[in-house]
PDB file of C-alpha atoms in Angstrom:
ATOM      1  CA  ASP F 363     142.966  75.129  64.871  1.00  0.00           C
ATOM      2  CA  SER F 364     141.264  77.919  62.927  1.00  0.00           C
ATOM      3  CA  GLY F 365     139.554  75.567  60.495  1.00  0.00           C
ATOM      4  CA  VAL F 366     141.506  76.926  57.529  1.00  0.00           C
ATOM      5  CA  THR F 367     144.153  74.457  56.422  1.00  0.00           C
ATOM      6  CA  GLN F 368     147.206  75.448  54.457  1.00  0.00           C
ATOM      7  CA  THR F 369     149.797  73.095  53.063  1.00  0.00           C
ATOM      8  CA  PRO F 370     152.695  72.861  53.063  1.00  0.00           C
ATOM      9  CA  LYS F 371     153.784  74.813  56.130  1.00  0.00           C
ATOM     10  CA  HIS F 372     157.288  75.318  54.816  1.00  0.00           C
ATOM     11  CA  LEU F 373     158.688  75.227  51.326  1.00  0.00           C
ATOM     12  CA  ILE F 374     162.223  75.776  50.127  1.00  0.00           C
ATOM     13  CA  THR F 375     162.851  75.966  46.424  1.00  0.00           C
ATOM     14  CA  ALA F 376     165.276  77.380  43.908  1.00  0.00           C
ATOM     15  CA  THR F 377     164.929  80.434  41.724  1.00  0.00           C
ATOM     16  CA  GLY F 378     163.112  79.801  38.481  1.00  0.00           C
ATOM     17  CA  GLN F 379     161.034  76.998  39.905  1.00  0.00           C
ATOM     18  CA  ARG F 380     157.266  76.719  40.257  1.00  0.00           C
ATOM     19  CA  VAL F 381     155.362  75.845  43.412  1.00  0.00           C
ATOM     20  CA  THR F 382     151.744  75.319  44.378  1.00  0.00           C
ATOM     21  CA  LEU F 383     150.308  76.343  47.708  1.00  0.00           C
ATOM     22  CA  ARG F 384     147.076  74.788  48.845  1.00  0.00           C
ATOM     23  CA  CYS F 385     144.284  76.066  51.052  1.00  0.00           C
ATOM     24  CA  SER F 386     141.143  74.401  52.384  1.00  0.00           C
ATOM     25  CA  PRO F 387     138.693  76.967  53.735  1.00  0.00           C
ATOM     26  CA  ARG F 388     136.711  76.683  56.925  1.00  0.00           C
ATOM     27  CA  SER F 389     133.591  74.586  56.527  1.00  0.00           C
ATOM     28  CA  GLY F 390     130.767  76.697  55.122  1.00  0.00           C
ATOM     29  CA  ASP F 391     132.968  79.547  53.916  1.00  0.00           C
ATOM     30  CA  LEU F 392     132.669  80.255  50.219  1.00  0.00           C
ATOM     31  CA  SER F 393     135.285  82.999  49.913  1.00  0.00           C
ATOM     32  CA  VAL F 394     139.001  82.384  49.864  1.00  0.00           C
ATOM     33  CA  TYR F 395     141.601  85.122  49.993  1.00  0.00           C
ATOM     34  CA  TRP F 396     145.329  84.969  49.450  1.00  0.00           C
ATOM     35  CA  TYR F 397     147.772  87.341  51.095  1.00  0.00           C
ATOM     36  CA  GLN F 398     151.524  87.745  50.895  1.00  0.00           C
ATOM     37  CA  GLN F 399     153.573  88.945  53.836  1.00  0.00           C
ATOM     38  CA  SER F 400     157.193  89.655  53.041  1.00  0.00           C
ATOM     39  CA  LEU F 401     159.788  90.276  55.751  1.00  0.00           C
ATOM     40  CA  ASP F 402     158.871  93.383  57.720  1.00  0.00           C
ATOM     41  CA  GLN F 403     155.974  94.037  55.380  1.00  0.00           C
ATOM     42  CA  GLY F 404     152.310  94.208  56.028  1.00  0.00           C
ATOM     43  CA  LEU F 405     149.726  91.953  54.542  1.00  0.00           C
ATOM     44  CA  GLN F 406     149.473  92.422  50.802  1.00  0.00           C
ATOM     45  CA  PHE F 407     146.235  91.250  49.261  1.00  0.00           C
ATOM     46  CA  LEU F 408     146.765  89.043  46.223  1.00  0.00           C
ATOM     47  CA  ILE F 409     143.454  87.641  45.075  1.00  0.00           C
ATOM     48  CA  GLN F 410     139.992  86.570  46.193  1.00  0.00           C
ATOM     49  CA  TYR F 411     137.720  83.789  45.006  1.00  0.00           C
ATOM     50  CA  TYR F 412     134.094  83.303  45.811  1.00  0.00           C
ATOM     51  CA  ASN F 413     132.460  79.954  45.115  1.00  0.00           C
ATOM     52  CA  GLY F 414     134.877  79.186  42.321  1.00  0.00           C
ATOM     53  CA  GLU F 415     134.934  82.583  40.668  1.00  0.00           C
ATOM     54  CA  GLU F 416     137.569  85.249  40.882  1.00  0.00           C
ATOM     55  CA  ARG F 417     136.115  88.273  42.668  1.00  0.00           C
ATOM     56  CA  ALA F 418     138.934  90.685  43.319  1.00  0.00           C
ATOM     57  CA  LYS F 419     142.571  91.101  42.436  1.00  0.00           C
ATOM     58  CA  GLY F 420     145.181  92.949  44.385  1.00  0.00           C
ATOM     59  CA  ASN F 421     148.907  93.248  43.868  1.00  0.00           C
ATOM     60  CA  ILE F 422     149.310  89.854  42.281  1.00  0.00           C
ATOM     61  CA  LEU F 423     152.175  89.384  39.843  1.00  0.00           C
ATOM     62  CA  GLU F 424     151.559  87.887  36.414  1.00  0.00           C
ATOM     63  CA  ARG F 425     153.840  85.017  37.413  1.00  0.00           C
ATOM     64  CA  PHE F 426     151.293  84.115  40.070  1.00  0.00           C
ATOM     65  CA  SER F 427     147.898  82.572  39.502  1.00  0.00           C
ATOM     66  CA  ALA F 428     145.218  80.995  41.588  1.00  0.00           C
ATOM     67  CA  GLN F 429     142.024  79.039  41.310  1.00  0.00           C
ATOM     68  CA  GLN F 430     139.253  77.743  43.497  1.00  0.00           C
ATOM     69  CA  PHE F 431     137.929  74.288  42.835  1.00  0.00           C
ATOM     70  CA  PRO F 432     134.356  72.929  43.103  1.00  0.00           C
ATOM     71  CA  ASP F 433     135.100  71.548  46.553  1.00  0.00           C
ATOM     72  CA  LEU F 434     136.097  75.136  47.468  1.00  0.00           C
ATOM     73  CA  HIS F 435     139.729  74.467  48.156  1.00  0.00           C
ATOM     74  CA  SER F 436     142.082  76.884  46.480  1.00  0.00           C
ATOM     75  CA  GLU F 437     145.562  76.730  45.050  1.00  0.00           C
ATOM     76  CA  LEU F 438     148.035  79.537  44.539  1.00  0.00           C
ATOM     77  CA  ASN F 439     150.584  78.858  41.829  1.00  0.00           C
ATOM     78  CA  LEU F 440     153.845  80.751  41.859  1.00  0.00           C
ATOM     79  CA  SER F 441     156.121  80.368  38.868  1.00  0.00           C
ATOM     80  CA  SER F 442     159.539  81.606  37.713  1.00  0.00           C
ATOM     81  CA  LEU F 443     160.300  82.187  41.342  1.00  0.00           C
ATOM     82  CA  GLU F 444     162.642  84.954  42.372  1.00  0.00           C
ATOM     83  CA  LEU F 445     164.458  85.574  45.631  1.00  0.00           C
ATOM     84  CA  GLY F 446     162.039  88.391  46.366  1.00  0.00           C
ATOM     85  CA  ASP F 447     159.121  85.987  46.364  1.00  0.00           C
ATOM     86  CA  SER F 448     160.314  84.590  49.666  1.00  0.00           C
ATOM     87  CA  ALA F 449     157.502  85.368  52.066  1.00  0.00           C
ATOM     88  CA  LEU F 450     154.762  84.048  54.256  1.00  0.00           C
ATOM     89  CA  TYR F 451     151.672  83.304  52.195  1.00  0.00           C
ATOM     90  CA  PHE F 452     148.379  83.302  54.027  1.00  0.00           C
ATOM     91  CA  CYS F 453     145.048  81.979  52.981  1.00  0.00           C
ATOM     92  CA  ALA F 454     141.893  83.193  54.667  1.00  0.00           C
ATOM     93  CA  SER F 455     138.258  82.326  54.299  1.00  0.00           C
ATOM     94  CA  SER F 456     135.043  84.047  55.172  1.00  0.00           C
ATOM     95  CA  ILE F 457     131.314  83.850  54.865  1.00  0.00           C
ATOM     96  CA  GLN F 458     129.797  86.030  52.200  1.00  0.00           C
ATOM     97  CA  THR F 459     128.840  89.018  54.216  1.00  0.00           C
ATOM     98  CA  GLY F 460     130.836  90.607  57.003  1.00  0.00           C
ATOM     99  CA  GLY F 461     132.379  88.579  59.769  1.00  0.00           C
ATOM    100  CA  GLY F 462     135.991  89.026  58.904  1.00  0.00           C
ATOM    101  CA  TYR F 463     138.536  86.493  57.929  1.00  0.00           C
ATOM    102  CA  THR F 464     139.726  83.313  59.463  1.00  0.00           C
ATOM    103  CA  PHE F 465     143.345  82.813  58.555  1.00  0.00           C
ATOM    104  CA  GLY F 466     145.265  79.655  58.004  1.00  0.00           C
ATOM    105  CA  SER F 467     148.640  79.221  59.634  1.00  0.00           C
ATOM    106  CA  GLY F 468     150.443  80.230  56.465  1.00  0.00           C
ATOM    107  CA  THR F 469     153.020  78.729  54.146  1.00  0.00           C
ATOM    108  CA  ARG F 470     156.545  80.016  54.566  1.00  0.00           C
ATOM    109  CA  LEU F 471     158.209  80.051  51.159  1.00  0.00           C
ATOM    110  CA  THR F 472     161.942  80.425  50.900  1.00  0.00           C
ATOM    111  CA  VAL F 473     163.470  80.870  47.464  1.00  0.00           C
ATOM    112  CA  VAL F 474     167.198  80.206  47.345  1.00  0.00           C
TER     113      VAL F 474
ATOM    114  CA  ALA K1335     138.705 104.259  49.137  1.00  0.00           C
ATOM    115  CA  GLN K1336     139.124 102.592  52.466  1.00  0.00           C
ATOM    116  CA  LYS K1337     142.310 103.014  54.434  1.00  0.00           C
ATOM    117  CA  VAL K1338     143.661 101.885  57.787  1.00  0.00           C
ATOM    118  CA  THR K1339     146.480 103.735  59.504  1.00  0.00           C
ATOM    119  CA  GLN K1340     148.531 102.362  62.347  1.00  0.00           C
ATOM    120  CA  ALA K1341     150.933 105.191  62.967  1.00  0.00           C
ATOM    121  CA  GLN K1342     152.928 103.372  65.630  1.00  0.00           C
ATOM    122  CA  THR K1343     155.425 101.134  63.896  1.00  0.00           C
ATOM    123  CA  GLU K1344     157.049  99.752  67.034  1.00  0.00           C
ATOM    124  CA  ILE K1345     156.335 100.116  70.725  1.00  0.00           C
ATOM    125  CA  SER K1346     158.382  98.841  73.643  1.00  0.00           C
ATOM    126  CA  VAL K1347     157.017  98.657  77.149  1.00  0.00           C
ATOM    127  CA  VAL K1348     158.159  97.107  80.370  1.00  0.00           C
ATOM    128  CA  GLU K1349     156.146  94.191  81.636  1.00  0.00           C
ATOM    129  CA  LYS K1350     153.066  95.188  83.659  1.00  0.00           C
ATOM    130  CA  GLU K1351     152.774  98.550  81.953  1.00  0.00           C
ATOM    131  CA  ASP K1352     149.609  99.424  80.058  1.00  0.00           C
ATOM    132  CA  VAL K1353     149.919 100.069  76.339  1.00  0.00           C
ATOM    133  CA  THR K1354     147.521 101.417  73.728  1.00  0.00           C
ATOM    134  CA  LEU K1355     147.792 100.626  70.048  1.00  0.00           C
ATOM    135  CA  ASP K1356     146.219 103.197  67.776  1.00  0.00           C
ATOM    136  CA  CYS K1357     144.151 102.556  64.691  1.00  0.00           C
ATOM    137  CA  VAL K1358     142.536 105.188  62.488  1.00  0.00           C
ATOM    138  CA  TYR K1359     140.435 104.265  59.498  1.00  0.00           C
ATOM    139  CA  GLU K1360     138.823 105.926  56.516  1.00  0.00           C
ATOM    140  CA  THR K1361     135.677 104.764  54.811  1.00  0.00           C
ATOM    141  CA  ARG K1362     132.714 106.279  53.019  1.00  0.00           C
ATOM    142  CA  ASP K1363     130.409 103.458  53.980  1.00  0.00           C
ATOM    143  CA  THR K1364     128.070 103.501  56.931  1.00  0.00           C
ATOM    144  CA  THR K1365     128.179  99.745  57.360  1.00  0.00           C
ATOM    145  CA  TYR K1366     131.543  98.194  57.994  1.00  0.00           C
ATOM    146  CA  TYR K1367     133.486  96.001  60.391  1.00  0.00           C
ATOM    147  CA  LEU K1368     136.686  96.616  62.261  1.00  0.00           C
ATOM    148  CA  PHE K1369     139.071  93.960  63.493  1.00  0.00           C
ATOM    149  CA  TRP K1370     142.229  93.394  65.401  1.00  0.00           C
ATOM    150  CA  TYR K1371     144.567  90.497  64.703  1.00  0.00           C
ATOM    151  CA  LYS K1372     147.649  89.386  66.581  1.00  0.00           C
ATOM    152  CA  GLN K1373     150.685  87.881  64.888  1.00  0.00           C
ATOM    153  CA  PRO K1374     153.078  86.371  67.439  1.00  0.00           C
ATOM    154  CA  PRO K1375     156.668  85.499  66.490  1.00  0.00           C
ATOM    155  CA  SER K1376     155.501  82.043  65.412  1.00  0.00           C
ATOM    156  CA  GLY K1377     153.790  83.754  62.472  1.00  0.00           C
ATOM    157  CA  GLU K1378     150.148  82.748  62.599  1.00  0.00           C
ATOM    158  CA  LEU K1379     147.432  85.387  62.524  1.00  0.00           C
ATOM    159  CA  VAL K1380     145.112  85.242  65.491  1.00  0.00           C
ATOM    160  CA  PHE K1381     141.728  86.926  65.444  1.00  0.00           C
ATOM    161  CA  LEU K1382     141.132  89.094  68.513  1.00  0.00           C
ATOM    162  CA  ILE K1383     137.966  91.079  67.989  1.00  0.00           C
ATOM    163  CA  ARG K1384     135.345  92.182  65.491  1.00  0.00           C
ATOM    164  CA  ARG K1385     133.250  95.307  65.883  1.00  0.00           C
ATOM    165  CA  ASN K1386     130.516  96.458  63.526  1.00  0.00           C
ATOM    166  CA  SER K1387     129.976 100.100  62.718  1.00  0.00           C
ATOM    167  CA  PHE K1388     126.704 100.324  64.585  1.00  0.00           C
ATOM    168  CA  ASP K1389     128.072  99.132  67.885  1.00  0.00           C
ATOM    169  CA  GLU K1390     130.142 101.767  69.618  1.00  0.00           C
ATOM    170  CA  GLN K1391     130.205 100.063  72.949  1.00  0.00           C
ATOM    171  CA  ASN K1392     133.673  99.537  74.246  1.00  0.00           C
ATOM    172  CA  GLU K1393     134.629  95.964  74.928  1.00  0.00           C
ATOM    173  CA  ILE K1394     136.788  94.372  77.544  1.00  0.00           C
ATOM    174  CA  SER K1395     138.147  90.873  77.427  1.00  0.00           C
ATOM    175  CA  GLY K1396     140.454  90.121  80.301  1.00  0.00           C
ATOM    176  CA  ARG K1397     143.472  92.394  79.972  1.00  0.00           C
ATOM    177  CA  TYR K1398     142.394  93.526  76.501  1.00  0.00           C
ATOM    178  CA  SER K1399     140.040  96.395  75.816  1.00  0.00           C
ATOM    179  CA  TRP K1400     138.944  98.198  72.689  1.00  0.00           C
ATOM    180  CA  ASN K1401     137.755 101.775  72.304  1.00  0.00           C
ATOM    181  CA  PHE K1402     135.700 102.416  69.162  1.00  0.00           C
ATOM    182  CA  GLN K1403     134.943 106.057  68.401  1.00  0.00           C
ATOM    183  CA  LYS K1404     133.154 106.792  65.146  1.00  0.00           C
ATOM    184  CA  SER K1405     133.502 110.531  65.671  1.00  0.00           C
ATOM    185  CA  THR K1406     137.256 110.242  65.303  1.00  0.00           C
ATOM    186  CA  SER K1407     137.263 107.100  63.100  1.00  0.00           C
ATOM    187  CA  SER K1408     139.410 105.302  65.596  1.00  0.00           C
ATOM    188  CA  PHE K1409     139.462 101.798  67.002  1.00  0.00           C
ATOM    189  CA  ASN K1410     142.185 101.673  69.596  1.00  0.00           C
ATOM    190  CA  PHE K1411     143.373  98.611  71.476  1.00  0.00           C
ATOM    191  CA  THR K1412     144.659  98.694  75.036  1.00  0.00           C
ATOM    192  CA  ILE K1413     146.532  95.953  76.824  1.00  0.00           C
ATOM    193  CA  THR K1414     146.505  96.339  80.582  1.00  0.00           C
ATOM    194  CA  ALA K1415     149.336  94.967  82.695  1.00  0.00           C
ATOM    195  CA  SER K1416     151.249  93.784  79.647  1.00  0.00           C
ATOM    196  CA  GLN K1417     153.029  90.450  79.665  1.00  0.00           C
ATOM    197  CA  VAL K1418     155.924  89.091  77.649  1.00  0.00           C
ATOM    198  CA  VAL K1419     153.495  86.817  75.793  1.00  0.00           C
ATOM    199  CA  ASP K1420     151.824  89.922  74.409  1.00  0.00           C
ATOM    200  CA  SER K1421     154.909  90.587  72.297  1.00  0.00           C
ATOM    201  CA  ALA K1422     153.675  90.386  68.733  1.00  0.00           C
ATOM    202  CA  VAL K1423     152.689  92.408  65.711  1.00  0.00           C
ATOM    203  CA  TYR K1424     149.142  93.663  65.934  1.00  0.00           C
ATOM    204  CA  PHE K1425     147.116  94.453  62.843  1.00  0.00           C
ATOM    205  CA  CYS K1426     143.989  96.551  62.639  1.00  0.00           C
ATOM    206  CA  ALA K1427     141.686  95.891  59.685  1.00  0.00           C
ATOM    207  CA  LEU K1428     138.586  97.369  58.073  1.00  0.00           C
ATOM    208  CA  SER K1429     136.024  95.336  56.175  1.00  0.00           C
ATOM    209  CA  GLU K1430     133.400  96.601  53.782  1.00  0.00           C
ATOM    210  CA  THR K1431     131.005  94.617  51.691  1.00  0.00           C
ATOM    211  CA  TYR K1432     130.665  95.242  47.978  1.00  0.00           C
ATOM    212  CA  GLY K1433     128.222  93.358  45.824  1.00  0.00           C
ATOM    213  CA  GLY K1434     128.042  90.477  48.244  1.00  0.00           C
ATOM    214  CA  TYR K1435     131.719  90.047  48.908  1.00  0.00           C
ATOM    215  CA  GLN K1436     134.082  91.520  51.428  1.00  0.00           C
ATOM    216  CA  LYS K1437     136.967  93.834  50.927  1.00  0.00           C
ATOM    217  CA  VAL K1438     139.313  93.890  53.878  1.00  0.00           C
ATOM    218  CA  THR K1439     142.080  96.410  54.244  1.00  0.00           C
ATOM    219  CA  PHE K1440     144.819  95.874  56.808  1.00  0.00           C
ATOM    220  CA  GLY K1441     146.959  98.438  58.494  1.00  0.00           C
ATOM    221  CA  THR K1442     150.709  98.053  58.364  1.00  0.00           C
ATOM    222  CA  GLY K1443     150.833  96.673  61.875  1.00  0.00           C
ATOM    223  CA  THR K1444     152.335  97.736  65.182  1.00  0.00           C
ATOM    224  CA  LYS K1445     155.136  95.659  66.616  1.00  0.00           C
ATOM    225  CA  LEU K1446     154.824  95.448  70.375  1.00  0.00           C
ATOM    226  CA  GLN K1447     157.759  94.344  72.457  1.00  0.00           C
ATOM    227  CA  VAL K1448     157.156  93.686  76.125  1.00  0.00           C
ATOM    228  CA  ILE K1449     160.385  93.686  78.063  1.00  0.00           C
ATOM    229  CA  PRO K1450     160.575  91.527  81.189  1.00  0.00           C
TER     230      PRO K1450
END
């Protein structure tokens, strides 16, 4: 157990729908990062939050949004889902400076 | 801008062979961290090692070893006497800190297949 909890582990939904992925960071970590990994693709950075504030944005679609709550857990909202959104979505957390990420086990999203 | 290159897309080796996974990075910063992560077929990302830019000592952990060379901006990973359980995708990553937060760039990964 890495200490980063992601729920749900698997999600199957239809095109056009909206889903919410949840992440609880490791205790003491203030930063949360979201990554998307499509089939045979590398890790694409989506967005980062630090202590409730958005800090950096990567290749995140406008249909996607995220937030980090006062208890530091984060949610990634994906709307108007398309087949191409099927992917493994990872959350990671870190301390403020250096140290690298600790990843959650990911949420596998399948859009049918 | 920072960049991580893993030129080897896929590697196949026979069990018990040694294999080296290459990682070359680009950064303008003098302070940074380098990492390796393993992603087995089950999908989770497993942290293997972190190395900071001021520590060029090579590290060995069991069958795993890492060779960090700042002169060539490389951080290569060697698995000695490979085993089937080593089959996975391995990612190299570079972390820099900007204004109190991290920016981590991942390479595209190297898929290692160890054939029994």
